[in-house]
Amino acid sequence: MSATTSAVTIPARDTRVREAERRGARRAAGVTLRVVSTIGGWYWAIFAVVAVAVILGNVRYGSGLDQGIVDAQMGGSSRWFVMVLGIIVPAAYLRLHVAAGGTRRTMTTGTVQGALVSGMLIGAVTALYLVAERALFAALDLTWAREFGLPVDGYGGIALTFVAETLVAATYYLVGAAISAGYYRLGIVGGTFYALAALVPAALVDVATHTGVTALVVGPQRLLDGGAGVLLGLAGGAVAVALAAWLFGTPLRSIPLRPSV
């Protein structure tokens, strides 16, 4: 084979490898997106019906509400089912992904991409729900207010919820994936210690967005208000996503896959 032929063949092979990696990542992202959107769609449909019933019930039989239903849940209600799906879906799909020609790297890349797109869907649904909830409160002559969330009130705060919930949902999905990967790679004892480390991004994104259990413990108070508080919160959320992705990808790279397992 001549030097010219070799020079042509190597770039062509590299192109095929990159395309195969992109296909593998798209498949992994698609699995995440399909499962989260399906379960999430049912979740939010049921949640909206229950929330409306709670609001109308309080108006009819009580004194009304001065806090939204999502805010009563410390600013976000999707993180827990997303985390459970993160524990289940990547672990169940890993062997099938590799058997179909994917790699652990494409599995990591696709899972992160799927988590981010799924997070965007959840963020959009959450924001739309808050708009509807605020309109319902106004129609019932109730005062709608939010205690938890980034330091912007009104519709601006709702718009920011889209970004914040995107970061929260993506982080929690990847935290779940990191927990299952840690147990898969390190066993019961090592996996338990790794799970504790994997929960750090979840706590970080809660603190950054002033939502969730961590916000309940430390309170919804903001270190900074206005634009500085928003930028700090969004930056902290982005760091949480990156850290969760790293904690997922690190043990995944060396998980042994045996036909008998």
PDB file of C-alpha atoms in Angstrom:
ATOM      1  CA  MET A   1       0.000   0.000   0.000  1.00  0.00           C
ATOM      2  CA  SER A   2       1.383   3.359  -1.000  1.00  0.00           C
ATOM      3  CA  ALA A   3       1.824   6.284   1.349  1.00  0.00           C
ATOM      4  CA  THR A   4      -0.881   8.183  -0.541  1.00  0.00           C
ATOM      5  CA  THR A   5      -3.393   5.328  -0.120  1.00  0.00           C
ATOM      6  CA  SER A   6      -2.582   5.090   3.596  1.00  0.00           C
ATOM      7  CA  ALA A   7      -3.065   8.819   4.025  1.00  0.00           C
ATOM      8  CA  VAL A   8      -6.517   8.544   2.441  1.00  0.00           C
ATOM      9  CA  THR A   9      -7.535   5.401   4.358  1.00  0.00           C
ATOM     10  CA  ILE A  10      -6.668   6.664   7.840  1.00  0.00           C
ATOM     11  CA  PRO A  11      -8.871   9.826   7.696  1.00  0.00           C
ATOM     12  CA  ALA A  12     -11.692   7.726   6.219  1.00  0.00           C
ATOM     13  CA  ARG A  13     -11.379   5.242   9.084  1.00  0.00           C
ATOM     14  CA  ASP A  14     -11.314   8.076  11.611  1.00  0.00           C
ATOM     15  CA  THR A  15     -14.466   9.515  10.035  1.00  0.00           C
ATOM     16  CA  ARG A  16     -16.241   6.153  10.328  1.00  0.00           C
ATOM     17  CA  VAL A  17     -15.189   5.835  13.961  1.00  0.00           C
ATOM     18  CA  ARG A  18     -16.455   9.309  14.812  1.00  0.00           C
ATOM     19  CA  GLU A  19     -19.749   8.640  13.046  1.00  0.00           C
ATOM     20  CA  ALA A  20     -20.140   5.353  14.922  1.00  0.00           C
ATOM     21  CA  GLU A  21     -19.485   7.178  18.179  1.00  0.00           C
ATOM     22  CA  ARG A  22     -22.103   9.802  17.337  1.00  0.00           C
ATOM     23  CA  ARG A  23     -24.639   7.081  16.529  1.00  0.00           C
ATOM     24  CA  GLY A  24     -23.884   5.308  19.789  1.00  0.00           C
ATOM     25  CA  ALA A  25     -24.254   8.523  21.772  1.00  0.00           C
ATOM     26  CA  ARG A  26     -27.538   9.333  20.010  1.00  0.00           C
ATOM     27  CA  ARG A  27     -28.919   5.890  20.865  1.00  0.00           C
ATOM     28  CA  ALA A  28     -28.009   6.291  24.534  1.00  0.00           C
ATOM     29  CA  ALA A  29     -29.463   9.810  24.611  1.00  0.00           C
ATOM     30  CA  GLY A  30     -32.636   8.564  22.932  1.00  0.00           C
ATOM     31  CA  VAL A  31     -33.163   5.875  25.551  1.00  0.00           C
ATOM     32  CA  THR A  32     -32.882   8.410  28.354  1.00  0.00           C
ATOM     33  CA  LEU A  33     -35.141  10.912  26.607  1.00  0.00           C
ATOM     34  CA  ARG A  34     -37.874   8.381  25.796  1.00  0.00           C
ATOM     35  CA  VAL A  35     -38.071   6.979  29.311  1.00  0.00           C
ATOM     36  CA  VAL A  36     -37.919  10.326  31.119  1.00  0.00           C
ATOM     37  CA  SER A  37     -40.430  12.003  28.790  1.00  0.00           C
ATOM     38  CA  THR A  38     -42.886   9.097  29.069  1.00  0.00           C
ATOM     39  CA  ILE A  39     -42.729   8.748  32.850  1.00  0.00           C
ATOM     40  CA  GLY A  40     -42.447  12.499  33.280  1.00  0.00           C
ATOM     41  CA  GLY A  41     -45.499  13.140  31.115  1.00  0.00           C
ATOM     42  CA  TRP A  42     -47.636  10.867  33.254  1.00  0.00           C
ATOM     43  CA  TYR A  43     -46.139  12.298  36.423  1.00  0.00           C
ATOM     44  CA  TRP A  44     -46.910  15.901  35.522  1.00  0.00           C
ATOM     45  CA  ALA A  45     -50.397  15.080  34.265  1.00  0.00           C
ATOM     46  CA  ILE A  46     -51.271  13.448  37.582  1.00  0.00           C
ATOM     47  CA  PHE A  47     -49.492  16.175  39.550  1.00  0.00           C
ATOM     48  CA  ALA A  48     -51.445  18.936  37.792  1.00  0.00           C
ATOM     49  CA  VAL A  49     -54.791  17.257  38.500  1.00  0.00           C
ATOM     50  CA  VAL A  50     -53.917  16.741  42.169  1.00  0.00           C
ATOM     51  CA  ALA A  51     -52.603  20.315  42.489  1.00  0.00           C
ATOM     52  CA  VAL A  52     -55.790  21.822  41.058  1.00  0.00           C
ATOM     53  CA  ALA A  53     -57.866  19.659  43.395  1.00  0.00           C
ATOM     54  CA  VAL A  54     -55.811  20.824  46.395  1.00  0.00           C
ATOM     55  CA  ILE A  55     -56.135  24.502  45.418  1.00  0.00           C
ATOM     56  CA  LEU A  56     -59.876  24.328  44.765  1.00  0.00           C
ATOM     57  CA  GLY A  57     -60.434  22.230  47.876  1.00  0.00           C
ATOM     58  CA  ASN A  58     -58.691  24.786  50.054  1.00  0.00           C
ATOM     59  CA  VAL A  59     -60.782  27.577  48.559  1.00  0.00           C
ATOM     60  CA  ARG A  60     -64.014  25.632  49.011  1.00  0.00           C
ATOM     61  CA  TYR A  61     -63.451  24.156  52.440  1.00  0.00           C
ATOM     62  CA  GLY A  62     -60.637  26.218  53.934  1.00  0.00           C
ATOM     63  CA  SER A  63     -59.210  29.708  53.847  1.00  0.00           C
ATOM     64  CA  GLY A  64     -57.334  29.397  50.576  1.00  0.00           C
ATOM     65  CA  LEU A  65     -53.595  29.246  49.960  1.00  0.00           C
ATOM     66  CA  ASP A  66     -50.833  31.842  50.068  1.00  0.00           C
ATOM     67  CA  GLN A  67     -48.205  29.575  48.530  1.00  0.00           C
ATOM     68  CA  GLY A  68     -48.092  27.599  45.298  1.00  0.00           C
ATOM     69  CA  ILE A  69     -48.093  23.795  45.332  1.00  0.00           C
ATOM     70  CA  VAL A  70     -44.660  23.501  43.725  1.00  0.00           C
ATOM     71  CA  ASP A  71     -43.269  26.072  46.156  1.00  0.00           C
ATOM     72  CA  ALA A  72     -44.698  24.070  49.050  1.00  0.00           C
ATOM     73  CA  GLN A  73     -42.468  21.250  47.787  1.00  0.00           C
ATOM     74  CA  MET A  74     -39.405  23.481  48.174  1.00  0.00           C
ATOM     75  CA  GLY A  75     -39.487  24.711  44.596  1.00  0.00           C
ATOM     76  CA  GLY A  76     -39.393  21.548  42.534  1.00  0.00           C
ATOM     77  CA  SER A  77     -41.167  18.221  42.400  1.00  0.00           C
ATOM     78  CA  SER A  78     -39.491  16.261  39.593  1.00  0.00           C
ATOM     79  CA  ARG A  79     -36.083  15.519  41.036  1.00  0.00           C
ATOM     80  CA  TRP A  80     -36.908  12.330  42.886  1.00  0.00           C
ATOM     81  CA  PHE A  81     -38.513  10.331  40.091  1.00  0.00           C
ATOM     82  CA  VAL A  82     -35.779  11.573  37.743  1.00  0.00           C
ATOM     83  CA  MET A  83     -33.122  10.324  40.161  1.00  0.00           C
ATOM     84  CA  VAL A  84     -34.802   6.906  40.372  1.00  0.00           C
ATOM     85  CA  LEU A  85     -34.864   6.681  36.584  1.00  0.00           C
ATOM     86  CA  GLY A  86     -31.171   7.608  36.559  1.00  0.00           C
ATOM     87  CA  ILE A  87     -30.459   4.683  38.863  1.00  0.00           C
ATOM     88  CA  ILE A  88     -32.415   2.222  36.717  1.00  0.00           C
ATOM     89  CA  VAL A  89     -32.146   3.170  33.045  1.00  0.00           C
ATOM     90  CA  PRO A  90     -28.373   3.457  32.352  1.00  0.00           C
ATOM     91  CA  ALA A  91     -27.608   0.294  34.335  1.00  0.00           C
ATOM     92  CA  ALA A  92     -30.273  -1.657  32.464  1.00  0.00           C
ATOM     93  CA  TYR A  93     -29.161  -0.342  29.076  1.00  0.00           C
ATOM     94  CA  LEU A  94     -25.361  -0.596  29.418  1.00  0.00           C
ATOM     95  CA  ARG A  95     -24.868  -4.199  28.249  1.00  0.00           C
ATOM     96  CA  LEU A  96     -27.327  -3.769  25.390  1.00  0.00           C
ATOM     97  CA  HIS A  97     -25.534  -0.596  24.335  1.00  0.00           C
ATOM     98  CA  VAL A  98     -22.146  -2.303  24.240  1.00  0.00           C
ATOM     99  CA  ALA A  99     -23.580  -5.369  22.492  1.00  0.00           C
ATOM    100  CA  ALA A 100     -25.015  -3.079  19.804  1.00  0.00           C
ATOM    101  CA  GLY A 101     -21.550  -1.694  19.084  1.00  0.00           C
ATOM    102  CA  GLY A 102     -21.486   1.231  21.478  1.00  0.00           C
ATOM    103  CA  THR A 103     -18.725   1.960  23.951  1.00  0.00           C
ATOM    104  CA  ARG A 104     -18.627   3.096  27.543  1.00  0.00           C
ATOM    105  CA  ARG A 105     -17.586   6.533  26.294  1.00  0.00           C
ATOM    106  CA  THR A 106     -20.587   6.833  23.965  1.00  0.00           C
ATOM    107  CA  MET A 107     -22.773   5.585  26.796  1.00  0.00           C
ATOM    108  CA  THR A 108     -21.468   8.367  29.031  1.00  0.00           C
ATOM    109  CA  THR A 109     -21.775  11.037  26.342  1.00  0.00           C
ATOM    110  CA  GLY A 110     -25.259   9.972  25.309  1.00  0.00           C
ATOM    111  CA  THR A 111     -26.519   9.700  28.862  1.00  0.00           C
ATOM    112  CA  VAL A 112     -25.296  13.218  29.664  1.00  0.00           C
ATOM    113  CA  GLN A 113     -26.876  14.575  26.479  1.00  0.00           C
ATOM    114  CA  GLY A 114     -30.134  12.773  27.231  1.00  0.00           C
ATOM    115  CA  ALA A 115     -30.136  14.072  30.793  1.00  0.00           C
ATOM    116  CA  LEU A 116     -29.736  17.666  29.580  1.00  0.00           C
ATOM    117  CA  VAL A 117     -32.478  17.423  26.933  1.00  0.00           C
ATOM    118  CA  SER A 118     -34.780  15.637  29.379  1.00  0.00           C
ATOM    119  CA  GLY A 119     -34.021  18.356  31.906  1.00  0.00           C
ATOM    120  CA  MET A 120     -35.037  20.989  29.367  1.00  0.00           C
ATOM    121  CA  LEU A 121     -38.379  19.252  28.865  1.00  0.00           C
ATOM    122  CA  ILE A 122     -38.983  19.077  32.594  1.00  0.00           C
ATOM    123  CA  GLY A 123     -37.932  22.702  32.988  1.00  0.00           C
ATOM    124  CA  ALA A 124     -40.367  23.772  30.264  1.00  0.00           C
ATOM    125  CA  VAL A 125     -43.247  21.792  31.781  1.00  0.00           C
ATOM    126  CA  THR A 126     -42.490  23.189  35.237  1.00  0.00           C
ATOM    127  CA  ALA A 127     -42.464  26.760  33.929  1.00  0.00           C
ATOM    128  CA  LEU A 128     -45.748  26.252  32.050  1.00  0.00           C
ATOM    129  CA  TYR A 129     -47.310  24.747  35.147  1.00  0.00           C
ATOM    130  CA  LEU A 130     -46.264  27.761  37.222  1.00  0.00           C
ATOM    131  CA  VAL A 131     -47.796  30.141  34.693  1.00  0.00           C
ATOM    132  CA  ALA A 132     -51.080  28.209  34.883  1.00  0.00           C
ATOM    133  CA  GLU A 133     -50.911  28.000  38.661  1.00  0.00           C
ATOM    134  CA  ARG A 134     -50.382  31.749  38.954  1.00  0.00           C
ATOM    135  CA  ALA A 135     -53.342  32.390  36.631  1.00  0.00           C
ATOM    136  CA  LEU A 136     -55.540  30.066  38.708  1.00  0.00           C
ATOM    137  CA  PHE A 137     -54.557  31.852  41.904  1.00  0.00           C
ATOM    138  CA  ALA A 138     -55.440  35.194  40.293  1.00  0.00           C
ATOM    139  CA  ALA A 139     -58.808  33.857  39.101  1.00  0.00           C
ATOM    140  CA  LEU A 140     -59.584  32.703  42.640  1.00  0.00           C
ATOM    141  CA  ASP A 141     -58.442  36.060  44.091  1.00  0.00           C
ATOM    142  CA  LEU A 142     -55.528  34.422  45.917  1.00  0.00           C
ATOM    143  CA  THR A 143     -52.062  35.891  46.367  1.00  0.00           C
ATOM    144  CA  TRP A 144     -49.488  33.822  44.503  1.00  0.00           C
ATOM    145  CA  ALA A 145     -45.941  33.948  45.852  1.00  0.00           C
ATOM    146  CA  ARG A 146     -42.818  31.830  45.777  1.00  0.00           C
ATOM    147  CA  GLU A 147     -40.405  31.436  48.651  1.00  0.00           C
ATOM    148  CA  PHE A 148     -38.009  29.018  46.986  1.00  0.00           C
ATOM    149  CA  GLY A 149     -36.128  29.570  43.737  1.00  0.00           C
ATOM    150  CA  LEU A 150     -33.698  32.017  42.174  1.00  0.00           C
ATOM    151  CA  PRO A 151     -34.021  35.617  43.439  1.00  0.00           C
ATOM    152  CA  VAL A 152     -36.372  36.920  40.742  1.00  0.00           C
ATOM    153  CA  ASP A 153     -40.098  37.376  41.294  1.00  0.00           C
ATOM    154  CA  GLY A 154     -43.065  37.124  38.959  1.00  0.00           C
ATOM    155  CA  TYR A 155     -42.841  35.907  35.381  1.00  0.00           C
ATOM    156  CA  GLY A 156     -39.112  36.569  35.302  1.00  0.00           C
ATOM    157  CA  GLY A 157     -38.675  34.044  38.077  1.00  0.00           C
ATOM    158  CA  ILE A 158     -40.851  31.574  36.195  1.00  0.00           C
ATOM    159  CA  ALA A 159     -38.683  31.986  33.098  1.00  0.00           C
ATOM    160  CA  LEU A 160     -35.576  31.349  35.180  1.00  0.00           C
ATOM    161  CA  THR A 161     -37.248  28.243  36.557  1.00  0.00           C
ATOM    162  CA  PHE A 162     -36.916  26.703  33.093  1.00  0.00           C
ATOM    163  CA  VAL A 163     -33.132  26.974  33.272  1.00  0.00           C
ATOM    164  CA  ALA A 164     -32.902  26.092  36.961  1.00  0.00           C
ATOM    165  CA  GLU A 165     -35.107  22.997  36.657  1.00  0.00           C
ATOM    166  CA  THR A 166     -33.142  21.917  33.580  1.00  0.00           C
ATOM    167  CA  LEU A 167     -29.987  21.927  35.707  1.00  0.00           C
ATOM    168  CA  VAL A 168     -31.739  20.272  38.654  1.00  0.00           C
ATOM    169  CA  ALA A 169     -33.277  17.460  36.600  1.00  0.00           C
ATOM    170  CA  ALA A 170     -30.078  16.781  34.647  1.00  0.00           C
ATOM    171  CA  THR A 171     -28.045  16.715  37.852  1.00  0.00           C
ATOM    172  CA  TYR A 172     -30.400  14.376  39.667  1.00  0.00           C
ATOM    173  CA  TYR A 173     -30.604  11.974  36.721  1.00  0.00           C
ATOM    174  CA  LEU A 174     -26.805  11.821  36.503  1.00  0.00           C
ATOM    175  CA  VAL A 175     -26.529  11.459  40.281  1.00  0.00           C
ATOM    176  CA  GLY A 176     -28.783   8.409  40.050  1.00  0.00           C
ATOM    177  CA  ALA A 177     -26.685   7.062  37.178  1.00  0.00           C
ATOM    178  CA  ALA A 178     -23.491   7.651  39.195  1.00  0.00           C
ATOM    179  CA  ILE A 179     -24.919   5.775  42.181  1.00  0.00           C
ATOM    180  CA  SER A 180     -25.802   2.704  40.113  1.00  0.00           C
ATOM    181  CA  ALA A 181     -22.453   2.815  38.277  1.00  0.00           C
ATOM    182  CA  GLY A 182     -20.634   3.010  41.619  1.00  0.00           C
ATOM    183  CA  TYR A 183     -22.417  -0.066  42.971  1.00  0.00           C
ATOM    184  CA  TYR A 184     -21.926  -1.875  39.677  1.00  0.00           C
ATOM    185  CA  ARG A 185     -18.172  -1.196  39.679  1.00  0.00           C
ATOM    186  CA  LEU A 186     -17.266  -1.196  43.389  1.00  0.00           C
ATOM    187  CA  GLY A 187     -19.718  -3.590  45.006  1.00  0.00           C
ATOM    188  CA  ILE A 188     -21.865  -3.078  48.081  1.00  0.00           C
ATOM    189  CA  VAL A 189     -19.353  -1.511  50.465  1.00  0.00           C
ATOM    190  CA  GLY A 190     -17.414   0.606  47.985  1.00  0.00           C
ATOM    191  CA  GLY A 191     -20.588   1.509  46.136  1.00  0.00           C
ATOM    192  CA  THR A 192     -22.190   2.796  49.326  1.00  0.00           C
ATOM    193  CA  PHE A 193     -19.296   5.159  49.980  1.00  0.00           C
ATOM    194  CA  TYR A 194     -19.344   6.197  46.331  1.00  0.00           C
ATOM    195  CA  ALA A 195     -23.073   6.901  46.565  1.00  0.00           C
ATOM    196  CA  LEU A 196     -22.396   9.376  49.363  1.00  0.00           C
ATOM    197  CA  ALA A 197     -19.922  11.194  47.118  1.00  0.00           C
ATOM    198  CA  ALA A 198     -22.389  11.060  44.227  1.00  0.00           C
ATOM    199  CA  LEU A 199     -24.978  12.909  46.307  1.00  0.00           C
ATOM    200  CA  VAL A 200     -22.706  15.971  46.535  1.00  0.00           C
ATOM    201  CA  PRO A 201     -23.837  17.389  43.145  1.00  0.00           C
ATOM    202  CA  ALA A 202     -27.471  16.978  44.224  1.00  0.00           C
ATOM    203  CA  ALA A 203     -26.836  19.027  47.355  1.00  0.00           C
ATOM    204  CA  LEU A 204     -24.881  21.582  45.316  1.00  0.00           C
ATOM    205  CA  VAL A 205     -27.629  22.122  42.732  1.00  0.00           C
ATOM    206  CA  ASP A 206     -30.198  22.458  45.530  1.00  0.00           C
ATOM    207  CA  VAL A 207     -28.145  25.141  47.244  1.00  0.00           C
ATOM    208  CA  ALA A 208     -27.412  26.904  43.939  1.00  0.00           C
ATOM    209  CA  THR A 209     -31.071  27.047  42.882  1.00  0.00           C
ATOM    210  CA  HIS A 210     -32.453  27.529  46.424  1.00  0.00           C
ATOM    211  CA  THR A 211     -34.755  24.538  46.031  1.00  0.00           C
ATOM    212  CA  GLY A 212     -35.042  20.981  47.301  1.00  0.00           C
ATOM    213  CA  VAL A 213     -34.247  19.317  50.590  1.00  0.00           C
ATOM    214  CA  THR A 214     -30.979  21.189  51.091  1.00  0.00           C
ATOM    215  CA  ALA A 215     -32.820  24.488  50.736  1.00  0.00           C
ATOM    216  CA  LEU A 216     -35.324  23.271  53.332  1.00  0.00           C
ATOM    217  CA  VAL A 217     -32.472  22.627  55.774  1.00  0.00           C
ATOM    218  CA  VAL A 218     -30.506  25.845  55.207  1.00  0.00           C
ATOM    219  CA  GLY A 219     -33.553  27.965  54.374  1.00  0.00           C
ATOM    220  CA  PRO A 220     -34.433  29.764  51.134  1.00  0.00           C
ATOM    221  CA  GLN A 221     -32.395  32.843  52.018  1.00  0.00           C
ATOM    222  CA  ARG A 222     -30.068  34.009  49.239  1.00  0.00           C
ATOM    223  CA  LEU A 223     -26.467  34.952  49.726  1.00  0.00           C
ATOM    224  CA  LEU A 224     -26.862  37.479  46.916  1.00  0.00           C
ATOM    225  CA  ASP A 225     -29.946  39.076  45.397  1.00  0.00           C
ATOM    226  CA  GLY A 226     -30.546  40.385  41.904  1.00  0.00           C
ATOM    227  CA  GLY A 227     -28.336  39.599  38.936  1.00  0.00           C
ATOM    228  CA  ALA A 228     -25.376  38.455  41.016  1.00  0.00           C
ATOM    229  CA  GLY A 229     -27.539  35.920  42.828  1.00  0.00           C
ATOM    230  CA  VAL A 230     -28.962  34.613  39.562  1.00  0.00           C
ATOM    231  CA  LEU A 231     -25.544  34.239  37.952  1.00  0.00           C
ATOM    232  CA  LEU A 232     -24.144  32.528  41.041  1.00  0.00           C
ATOM    233  CA  GLY A 233     -27.091  30.146  41.138  1.00  0.00           C
ATOM    234  CA  LEU A 234     -26.871  29.226  37.459  1.00  0.00           C
ATOM    235  CA  ALA A 235     -23.094  28.800  37.632  1.00  0.00           C
ATOM    236  CA  GLY A 236     -23.454  26.548  40.656  1.00  0.00           C
ATOM    237  CA  GLY A 237     -26.079  24.482  38.829  1.00  0.00           C
ATOM    238  CA  ALA A 238     -23.803  24.091  35.795  1.00  0.00           C
ATOM    239  CA  VAL A 239     -20.941  22.942  38.040  1.00  0.00           C
ATOM    240  CA  ALA A 240     -23.291  20.416  39.664  1.00  0.00           C
ATOM    241  CA  VAL A 241     -24.189  18.931  36.257  1.00  0.00           C
ATOM    242  CA  ALA A 242     -20.523  18.675  35.254  1.00  0.00           C
ATOM    243  CA  LEU A 243     -19.557  17.061  38.569  1.00  0.00           C
ATOM    244  CA  ALA A 244     -22.419  14.551  38.372  1.00  0.00           C
ATOM    245  CA  ALA A 245     -21.421  13.665  34.789  1.00  0.00           C
ATOM    246  CA  TRP A 246     -17.818  13.053  35.901  1.00  0.00           C
ATOM    247  CA  LEU A 247     -18.925  10.912  38.831  1.00  0.00           C
ATOM    248  CA  PHE A 248     -21.024   8.842  36.435  1.00  0.00           C
ATOM    249  CA  GLY A 249     -18.399   8.439  33.723  1.00  0.00           C
ATOM    250  CA  THR A 250     -15.460   7.590  35.995  1.00  0.00           C
ATOM    251  CA  PRO A 251     -16.641   4.175  37.276  1.00  0.00           C
ATOM    252  CA  LEU A 252     -18.429   3.403  34.006  1.00  0.00           C
ATOM    253  CA  ARG A 253     -15.132   3.318  32.116  1.00  0.00           C
ATOM    254  CA  SER A 254     -13.950   0.234  34.013  1.00  0.00           C
ATOM    255  CA  ILE A 255     -17.155  -1.703  34.660  1.00  0.00           C
ATOM    256  CA  PRO A 256     -16.539  -5.346  33.682  1.00  0.00           C
ATOM    257  CA  LEU A 257     -19.175  -6.835  31.396  1.00  0.00           C
ATOM    258  CA  ARG A 258     -19.337 -10.631  31.448  1.00  0.00           C
ATOM    259  CA  PRO A 259     -21.773 -12.691  29.394  1.00  0.00           C
ATOM    260  CA  SER A 260     -22.808 -14.583  32.534  1.00  0.00           C
ATOM    261  CA  VAL A 261     -23.759 -11.401  34.416  1.00  0.00           C
TER     262      VAL A 261
END
